[in-house]
């Protein structure tokens, strides 16, 4: 099989996971009316990503591993850029600073109508701080993801998440297959080669959502 690392953002390292808990769980109380400002939220996400890339993603890529990351820079543009109205150019420069321009080779956008995505999240066991944002906020976020997919049609593959997990799994596997077959032998684990091995089943309980794959350090870095 292939050497694959599955990770997520925000998170991926002990420090980044601590930032994740703060970002998603923090709320003001009767004795504390402090809120997380959009600028603070953005800075925390970029700090977590810097740790994640330096301590997890780049070392894995240097070993020739395939990296599957649940959310990455596109989510920052969609949530903080389109959702929070932060400057897109500033966010791009900040990402360049935090990661030295690391970019996924391939990204899957699992798209749902906004209300349907929120309904799915309401059925989840735990609701986080972003789940509780307004419908208008989530509509802006979805528009952001869709705009990014139009801007980067080769890298971002948009899929209708109203389809069943089995169908989505098949679609993603078919899109990934040529990329995986072109991987160098260094990406193979010390086991028998299984080129037709199915990928892990896709979860579709969220709204607009991204899932990225990086296949090498060079391919994942902008010029």
mmCIF file of N, CA and C in Angstrom, residues 71-173:
data_model
loop_
_atom_site.group_PDB
_atom_site.id
_atom_site.type_symbol
_atom_site.label_atom_id
_atom_site.label_comp_id
_atom_site.label_asym_id
_atom_site.label_seq_id
_atom_site.Cartn_x
_atom_site.Cartn_y
_atom_site.Cartn_z
ATOM 1 N N UNK A 71 -9.282 20.081 5.457
ATOM 2 C CA UNK A 71 -9.219 21.541 5.422
ATOM 3 C C UNK A 71 -7.775 22.036 5.350
ATOM 4 N N UNK A 72 -7.631 23.192 4.645
ATOM 5 C CA UNK A 72 -6.324 23.848 4.562
ATOM 6 C C UNK A 72 -6.574 25.306 4.185
ATOM 7 N N UNK A 73 -5.728 25.866 3.350
ATOM 8 C CA UNK A 73 -5.764 27.306 3.106
ATOM 9 C C UNK A 73 -7.069 27.786 2.474
ATOM 10 N N UNK A 74 -7.691 26.981 1.616
ATOM 11 C CA UNK A 74 -8.949 27.407 0.998
ATOM 12 C C UNK A 74 -10.013 27.701 2.057
ATOM 13 N N UNK A 75 -9.993 26.945 3.145
ATOM 14 C CA UNK A 75 -10.958 27.194 4.216
ATOM 15 C C UNK A 75 -10.720 28.553 4.866
ATOM 16 N N UNK A 76 -9.453 28.955 4.976
ATOM 17 C CA UNK A 76 -9.151 30.268 5.537
ATOM 18 C C UNK A 76 -9.692 31.371 4.636
ATOM 19 N N UNK A 77 -9.499 31.217 3.333
ATOM 20 C CA UNK A 77 -10.040 32.215 2.404
ATOM 21 C C UNK A 77 -11.561 32.256 2.469
ATOM 22 N N UNK A 78 -12.198 31.090 2.557
ATOM 23 C CA UNK A 78 -13.663 31.042 2.572
ATOM 24 C C UNK A 78 -14.235 31.582 3.878
ATOM 25 N N UNK A 79 -13.700 31.119 5.006
ATOM 26 C CA UNK A 79 -14.255 31.521 6.307
ATOM 27 C C UNK A 79 -13.819 32.919 6.728
ATOM 28 N N UNK A 80 -12.514 33.153 6.729
ATOM 29 C CA UNK A 80 -12.043 34.458 7.198
ATOM 30 C C UNK A 80 -12.112 35.519 6.102
ATOM 31 N N UNK A 81 -11.901 35.124 4.847
ATOM 32 C CA UNK A 81 -11.976 36.080 3.750
ATOM 33 C C UNK A 81 -13.407 36.428 3.383
ATOM 34 N N UNK A 82 -14.133 35.445 2.870
ATOM 35 C CA UNK A 82 -15.514 35.695 2.444
ATOM 36 C C UNK A 82 -16.462 35.794 3.641
ATOM 37 N N UNK A 83 -16.295 34.915 4.627
ATOM 38 C CA UNK A 83 -17.209 34.917 5.766
ATOM 39 C C UNK A 83 -17.025 36.098 6.695
ATOM 40 N N UNK A 84 -15.771 36.418 7.026
ATOM 41 C CA UNK A 84 -15.464 37.501 7.977
ATOM 42 C C UNK A 84 -15.097 38.812 7.293
ATOM 43 N N UNK A 85 -15.071 38.828 5.982
ATOM 44 C CA UNK A 85 -14.747 40.038 5.214
ATOM 45 C C UNK A 85 -13.311 40.514 5.453
ATOM 46 N N UNK A 86 -12.391 39.573 5.725
ATOM 47 C CA UNK A 86 -10.989 39.970 5.845
ATOM 48 C C UNK A 86 -10.382 40.055 4.444
ATOM 49 N N UNK A 87 -9.332 40.852 4.318
ATOM 50 C CA UNK A 87 -8.722 41.117 3.019
ATOM 51 C C UNK A 87 -8.089 39.851 2.434
ATOM 52 N N UNK A 88 -8.512 39.477 1.233
ATOM 53 C CA UNK A 88 -8.039 38.248 0.599
ATOM 54 C C UNK A 88 -6.540 38.311 0.308
ATOM 55 N N UNK A 89 -6.078 39.441 -0.186
ATOM 56 C CA UNK A 89 -4.654 39.576 -0.497
ATOM 57 C C UNK A 89 -3.808 39.422 0.764
ATOM 58 N N UNK A 90 -4.258 40.030 1.852
ATOM 59 C CA UNK A 90 -3.539 39.891 3.121
ATOM 60 C C UNK A 90 -3.493 38.429 3.562
ATOM 61 N N UNK A 91 -4.606 37.716 3.425
ATOM 62 C CA UNK A 91 -4.651 36.312 3.827
ATOM 63 C C UNK A 91 -3.691 35.471 2.992
ATOM 64 N N UNK A 92 -3.604 35.758 1.707
ATOM 65 C CA UNK A 92 -2.686 35.008 0.844
ATOM 66 C C UNK A 92 -1.236 35.248 1.252
ATOM 67 N N UNK A 93 -0.900 36.506 1.536
ATOM 68 C CA UNK A 93 0.465 36.813 1.971
ATOM 69 C C UNK A 93 0.759 36.165 3.325
ATOM 70 N N UNK A 94 -0.237 36.153 4.205
ATOM 71 C CA UNK A 94 -0.050 35.558 5.526
ATOM 72 C C UNK A 94 0.174 34.055 5.419
ATOM 73 N N UNK A 95 -0.554 33.416 4.509
ATOM 74 C CA UNK A 95 -0.359 31.981 4.284
ATOM 75 C C UNK A 95 1.045 31.713 3.753
ATOM 76 N N UNK A 96 1.493 32.566 2.845
ATOM 77 C CA UNK A 96 2.847 32.428 2.304
ATOM 78 C C UNK A 96 3.870 32.495 3.434
ATOM 79 N N UNK A 97 3.668 33.425 4.351
ATOM 80 C CA UNK A 97 4.581 33.584 5.482
ATOM 81 C C UNK A 97 4.527 32.375 6.412
ATOM 82 N N UNK A 98 3.314 31.891 6.707
ATOM 83 C CA UNK A 98 3.146 30.817 7.690
ATOM 84 C C UNK A 98 3.607 29.460 7.178
ATOM 85 N N UNK A 99 3.538 29.236 5.869
ATOM 86 C CA UNK A 99 3.800 27.896 5.324
ATOM 87 C C UNK A 99 4.858 27.866 4.232
ATOM 88 N N UNK A 100 5.418 29.025 3.887
ATOM 89 C CA UNK A 100 6.335 29.128 2.750
ATOM 90 C C UNK A 100 5.644 28.688 1.461
ATOM 91 N N UNK A 101 4.350 28.984 1.390
ATOM 92 C CA UNK A 101 3.610 28.776 0.149
ATOM 93 C C UNK A 101 3.171 27.359 -0.142
ATOM 94 N N UNK A 102 3.089 26.509 0.865
ATOM 95 C CA UNK A 102 2.677 25.126 0.636
ATOM 96 C C UNK A 102 1.245 25.076 0.100
ATOM 97 N N UNK A 103 1.045 24.342 -0.994
ATOM 98 C CA UNK A 103 -0.265 24.261 -1.644
ATOM 99 C C UNK A 103 -0.596 22.808 -1.968
ATOM 100 N N UNK A 104 -1.809 22.349 -1.676
ATOM 101 C CA UNK A 104 -2.179 20.964 -2.022
ATOM 102 C C UNK A 104 -2.111 20.735 -3.522
ATOM 103 N N UNK A 105 -1.767 19.524 -3.896
ATOM 104 C CA UNK A 105 -1.747 19.162 -5.307
ATOM 105 C C UNK A 105 -3.172 18.982 -5.823
ATOM 106 N N UNK A 106 -4.080 18.540 -4.946
ATOM 107 C CA UNK A 106 -5.464 18.273 -5.332
ATOM 108 C C UNK A 106 -6.359 18.530 -4.130
ATOM 109 N N UNK A 107 -7.499 19.172 -4.363
ATOM 110 C CA UNK A 107 -8.447 19.480 -3.288
ATOM 111 C C UNK A 107 -9.848 19.058 -3.703
ATOM 112 N N UNK A 108 -10.556 18.390 -2.803
ATOM 113 C CA UNK A 108 -11.949 18.023 -3.042
ATOM 114 C C UNK A 108 -12.853 18.951 -2.235
ATOM 115 N N UNK A 109 -13.807 19.550 -2.921
ATOM 116 C CA UNK A 109 -14.804 20.399 -2.281
ATOM 117 C C UNK A 109 -16.130 19.649 -2.287
ATOM 118 N N UNK A 110 -16.579 19.224 -1.110
ATOM 119 C CA UNK A 110 -17.855 18.523 -0.980
ATOM 120 C C UNK A 110 -18.918 19.573 -0.685
ATOM 121 N N UNK A 111 -19.715 19.881 -1.684
ATOM 122 C CA UNK A 111 -20.614 21.029 -1.624
ATOM 123 C C UNK A 111 -22.050 20.622 -1.324
ATOM 124 N N UNK A 112 -22.684 21.396 -0.440
ATOM 125 C CA UNK A 112 -24.093 21.230 -0.098
ATOM 126 C C UNK A 112 -24.775 22.591 -0.101
ATOM 127 N N UNK A 113 -26.086 22.653 -0.405
ATOM 128 C CA UNK A 113 -26.820 23.890 -0.154
ATOM 129 C C UNK A 113 -26.646 24.272 1.316
ATOM 130 N N UNK A 114 -26.521 25.557 1.578
ATOM 131 C CA UNK A 114 -26.158 26.013 2.919
ATOM 132 C C UNK A 114 -27.087 25.490 4.002
ATOM 133 N N UNK A 115 -28.379 25.610 3.797
ATOM 134 C CA UNK A 115 -29.317 25.189 4.832
ATOM 135 C C UNK A 115 -29.225 23.688 5.092
ATOM 136 N N UNK A 116 -29.025 22.919 4.042
ATOM 137 C CA UNK A 116 -28.904 21.472 4.217
ATOM 138 C C UNK A 116 -27.644 21.126 5.008
ATOM 139 N N UNK A 117 -26.564 21.848 4.726
ATOM 140 C CA UNK A 117 -25.338 21.614 5.475
ATOM 141 C C UNK A 117 -25.506 21.931 6.952
ATOM 142 N N UNK A 118 -26.199 23.037 7.252
ATOM 143 C CA UNK A 118 -26.435 23.410 8.646
ATOM 144 C C UNK A 118 -27.349 22.404 9.338
ATOM 145 N N UNK A 119 -28.328 21.893 8.607
ATOM 146 C CA UNK A 119 -29.226 20.890 9.185
ATOM 147 C C UNK A 119 -28.450 19.640 9.574
ATOM 148 N N UNK A 120 -27.515 19.239 8.735
ATOM 149 C CA UNK A 120 -26.683 18.081 9.071
ATOM 150 C C UNK A 120 -25.860 18.352 10.322
ATOM 151 N N UNK A 121 -25.305 19.556 10.405
ATOM 152 C CA UNK A 121 -24.485 19.887 11.568
ATOM 153 C C UNK A 121 -25.322 19.923 12.846
ATOM 154 N N UNK A 122 -26.571 20.335 12.744
ATOM 155 C CA UNK A 122 -27.438 20.389 13.920
ATOM 156 C C UNK A 122 -27.722 19.002 14.477
ATOM 157 N N UNK A 123 -27.585 17.989 13.635
ATOM 158 C CA UNK A 123 -27.805 16.616 14.079
ATOM 159 C C UNK A 123 -26.553 16.013 14.716
ATOM 160 N N UNK A 124 -25.438 16.725 14.602
ATOM 161 C CA UNK A 124 -24.186 16.223 15.170
ATOM 162 C C UNK A 124 -24.236 16.272 16.690
ATOM 163 N N UNK A 125 -23.429 15.447 17.318
ATOM 164 C CA UNK A 125 -23.432 15.370 18.780
ATOM 165 C C UNK A 125 -22.955 16.671 19.412
ATOM 166 N N UNK A 126 -21.960 17.306 18.798
ATOM 167 C CA UNK A 126 -21.399 18.538 19.353
ATOM 168 C C UNK A 126 -21.491 19.669 18.337
ATOM 169 N N UNK A 127 -21.868 20.844 18.793
ATOM 170 C CA UNK A 127 -21.903 22.042 17.971
ATOM 171 C C UNK A 127 -20.730 22.933 18.367
ATOM 172 N N UNK A 128 -19.976 23.425 17.378
ATOM 173 C CA UNK A 128 -18.868 24.305 17.718
ATOM 174 C C UNK A 128 -19.240 25.768 17.480
ATOM 175 N N UNK A 129 -18.320 26.653 17.789
ATOM 176 C CA UNK A 129 -18.592 28.091 17.716
ATOM 177 C C UNK A 129 -18.986 28.525 16.310
ATOM 178 N N UNK A 130 -18.346 27.966 15.287
ATOM 179 C CA UNK A 130 -18.660 28.358 13.917
ATOM 180 C C UNK A 130 -20.008 27.807 13.459
ATOM 181 N N UNK A 131 -20.402 26.648 13.979
ATOM 182 C CA UNK A 131 -21.718 26.101 13.639
ATOM 183 C C UNK A 131 -22.834 27.056 14.041
ATOM 184 N N UNK A 132 -22.586 27.856 15.061
ATOM 185 C CA UNK A 132 -23.607 28.736 15.612
ATOM 186 C C UNK A 132 -23.664 30.097 14.923
ATOM 187 N N UNK A 133 -22.827 30.282 13.903
ATOM 188 C CA UNK A 133 -22.878 31.534 13.146
ATOM 189 C C UNK A 133 -24.176 31.610 12.339
ATOM 190 N N UNK A 134 -24.480 32.800 11.841
ATOM 191 C CA UNK A 134 -25.740 33.040 11.138
ATOM 192 C C UNK A 134 -25.783 32.338 9.785
ATOM 193 N N UNK A 135 -26.997 32.184 9.266
ATOM 194 C CA UNK A 135 -27.180 31.614 7.932
ATOM 195 C C UNK A 135 -26.452 32.463 6.895
ATOM 196 N N UNK A 136 -26.517 33.779 7.040
ATOM 197 C CA UNK A 136 -25.853 34.675 6.093
ATOM 198 C C UNK A 136 -24.347 34.434 6.077
ATOM 199 N N UNK A 137 -23.756 34.229 7.247
ATOM 200 C CA UNK A 137 -22.320 33.946 7.327
ATOM 201 C C UNK A 137 -21.986 32.679 6.547
ATOM 202 N N UNK A 138 -22.739 31.619 6.774
ATOM 203 C CA UNK A 138 -22.458 30.346 6.106
ATOM 204 C C UNK A 138 -22.722 30.428 4.603
ATOM 205 N N UNK A 139 -23.661 31.262 4.198
ATOM 206 C CA UNK A 139 -23.882 31.452 2.766
ATOM 207 C C UNK A 139 -22.687 32.148 2.126
ATOM 208 N N UNK A 140 -22.112 33.116 2.825
ATOM 209 C CA UNK A 140 -20.910 33.788 2.311
ATOM 210 C C UNK A 140 -19.747 32.803 2.215
ATOM 211 N N UNK A 141 -19.622 31.942 3.222
ATOM 212 C CA UNK A 141 -18.549 30.944 3.206
ATOM 213 C C UNK A 141 -18.704 30.017 2.008
ATOM 214 N N UNK A 142 -19.930 29.559 1.773
ATOM 215 C CA UNK A 142 -20.151 28.662 0.629
ATOM 216 C C UNK A 142 -19.838 29.376 -0.685
ATOM 217 N N UNK A 143 -20.267 30.628 -0.802
ATOM 218 C CA UNK A 143 -19.954 31.381 -2.019
ATOM 219 C C UNK A 143 -18.444 31.496 -2.196
ATOM 220 N N UNK A 144 -17.734 31.628 -1.089
ATOM 221 C CA UNK A 144 -16.285 31.698 -1.157
ATOM 222 C C UNK A 144 -15.678 30.413 -1.692
ATOM 223 N N UNK A 145 -16.122 29.280 -1.173
ATOM 224 C CA UNK A 145 -15.615 27.994 -1.656
ATOM 225 C C UNK A 145 -15.906 27.814 -3.145
ATOM 226 N N UNK A 146 -17.123 28.165 -3.558
ATOM 227 C CA UNK A 146 -17.488 27.998 -4.966
ATOM 228 C C UNK A 146 -16.676 28.927 -5.861
ATOM 229 N N UNK A 147 -16.406 30.138 -5.379
ATOM 230 C CA UNK A 147 -15.578 31.070 -6.151
ATOM 231 C C UNK A 147 -14.161 30.524 -6.303
ATOM 232 N N UNK A 148 -13.627 29.955 -5.240
ATOM 233 C CA UNK A 148 -12.282 29.382 -5.299
ATOM 234 C C UNK A 148 -12.228 28.199 -6.264
ATOM 235 N N UNK A 149 -13.296 27.400 -6.281
ATOM 236 C CA UNK A 149 -13.337 26.261 -7.201
ATOM 237 C C UNK A 149 -13.319 26.730 -8.652
ATOM 238 N N UNK A 150 -13.981 27.855 -8.933
ATOM 239 C CA UNK A 150 -13.973 28.402 -10.292
ATOM 240 C C UNK A 150 -12.608 28.975 -10.647
ATOM 241 N N UNK A 151 -11.930 29.550 -9.654
ATOM 242 C CA UNK A 151 -10.617 30.141 -9.896
ATOM 243 C C UNK A 151 -9.535 29.086 -10.099
ATOM 244 N N UNK A 152 -9.727 27.907 -9.499
ATOM 245 C CA UNK A 152 -8.709 26.851 -9.560
ATOM 246 C C UNK A 152 -9.354 25.529 -9.982
ATOM 247 N N UNK A 153 -9.882 25.467 -11.200
ATOM 248 C CA UNK A 153 -10.632 24.273 -11.619
ATOM 249 C C UNK A 153 -9.786 23.010 -11.736
ATOM 250 N N UNK A 154 -8.489 23.151 -11.952
ATOM 251 C CA UNK A 154 -7.644 21.967 -12.058
ATOM 252 C C UNK A 154 -7.347 21.364 -10.690
ATOM 253 N N UNK A 155 -7.137 22.224 -9.712
ATOM 254 C CA UNK A 155 -6.789 21.727 -8.372
ATOM 255 C C UNK A 155 -8.012 21.376 -7.542
ATOM 256 N N UNK A 156 -9.053 22.197 -7.600
ATOM 257 C CA UNK A 156 -10.226 21.996 -6.743
ATOM 258 C C UNK A 156 -11.318 21.267 -7.519
ATOM 259 N N UNK A 157 -11.642 20.069 -7.072
ATOM 260 C CA UNK A 157 -12.683 19.258 -7.693
ATOM 261 C C UNK A 157 -13.953 19.359 -6.846
ATOM 262 N N UNK A 158 -14.987 19.975 -7.406
ATOM 263 C CA UNK A 158 -16.244 20.169 -6.671
ATOM 264 C C UNK A 158 -17.163 18.972 -6.882
ATOM 265 N N UNK A 159 -17.652 18.412 -5.780
ATOM 266 C CA UNK A 159 -18.547 17.262 -5.825
ATOM 267 C C UNK A 159 -19.829 17.577 -5.066
ATOM 268 N N UNK A 160 -20.936 17.062 -5.560
ATOM 269 C CA UNK A 160 -22.236 17.265 -4.925
ATOM 270 C C UNK A 160 -22.347 16.328 -3.722
ATOM 271 N N UNK A 161 -22.285 16.891 -2.522
ATOM 272 C CA UNK A 161 -22.288 16.083 -1.305
ATOM 273 C C UNK A 161 -23.664 15.547 -0.946
ATOM 274 N N UNK A 162 -24.681 15.820 -1.773
ATOM 275 C CA UNK A 162 -25.996 15.209 -1.549
ATOM 276 C C UNK A 162 -26.013 13.759 -2.014
ATOM 277 N N UNK A 163 -24.984 13.368 -2.754
ATOM 278 C CA UNK A 163 -24.875 11.977 -3.179
ATOM 279 C C UNK A 163 -24.463 11.102 -1.997
ATOM 280 N N UNK A 164 -24.677 9.809 -2.144
ATOM 281 C CA UNK A 164 -24.369 8.884 -1.050
ATOM 282 C C UNK A 164 -22.859 8.802 -0.831
ATOM 283 N N UNK A 165 -22.436 8.441 0.383
ATOM 284 C CA UNK A 165 -21.001 8.269 0.639
ATOM 285 C C UNK A 165 -20.342 7.278 -0.315
ATOM 286 N N UNK A 166 -21.058 6.211 -0.687
ATOM 287 C CA UNK A 166 -20.476 5.224 -1.600
ATOM 288 C C UNK A 166 -20.197 5.833 -2.974
ATOM 289 N N UNK A 167 -21.142 6.623 -3.475
ATOM 290 C CA UNK A 167 -20.947 7.258 -4.779
ATOM 291 C C UNK A 167 -19.809 8.268 -4.711
ATOM 292 N N UNK A 168 -19.779 9.064 -3.652
ATOM 293 C CA UNK A 168 -18.707 10.040 -3.496
ATOM 294 C C UNK A 168 -17.351 9.352 -3.392
ATOM 295 N N UNK A 169 -17.319 8.255 -2.672
ATOM 296 C CA UNK A 169 -16.076 7.503 -2.528
ATOM 297 C C UNK A 169 -15.571 7.025 -3.888
ATOM 298 N N UNK A 170 -16.494 6.538 -4.719
ATOM 299 C CA UNK A 170 -16.126 6.062 -6.052
ATOM 300 C C UNK A 170 -15.628 7.211 -6.926
ATOM 301 N N UNK A 171 -16.319 8.353 -6.867
ATOM 302 C CA UNK A 171 -15.919 9.509 -7.665
ATOM 303 C C UNK A 171 -14.529 10.001 -7.268
ATOM 304 N N UNK A 172 -14.301 10.115 -5.969
ATOM 305 C CA UNK A 172 -13.009 10.602 -5.493
ATOM 306 C C UNK A 172 -11.895 9.631 -5.872
ATOM 307 N N UNK A 173 -12.170 8.340 -5.734
ATOM 308 C CA UNK A 173 -11.161 7.340 -6.095
ATOM 309 C C UNK A 173 -10.809 7.430 -7.575
#
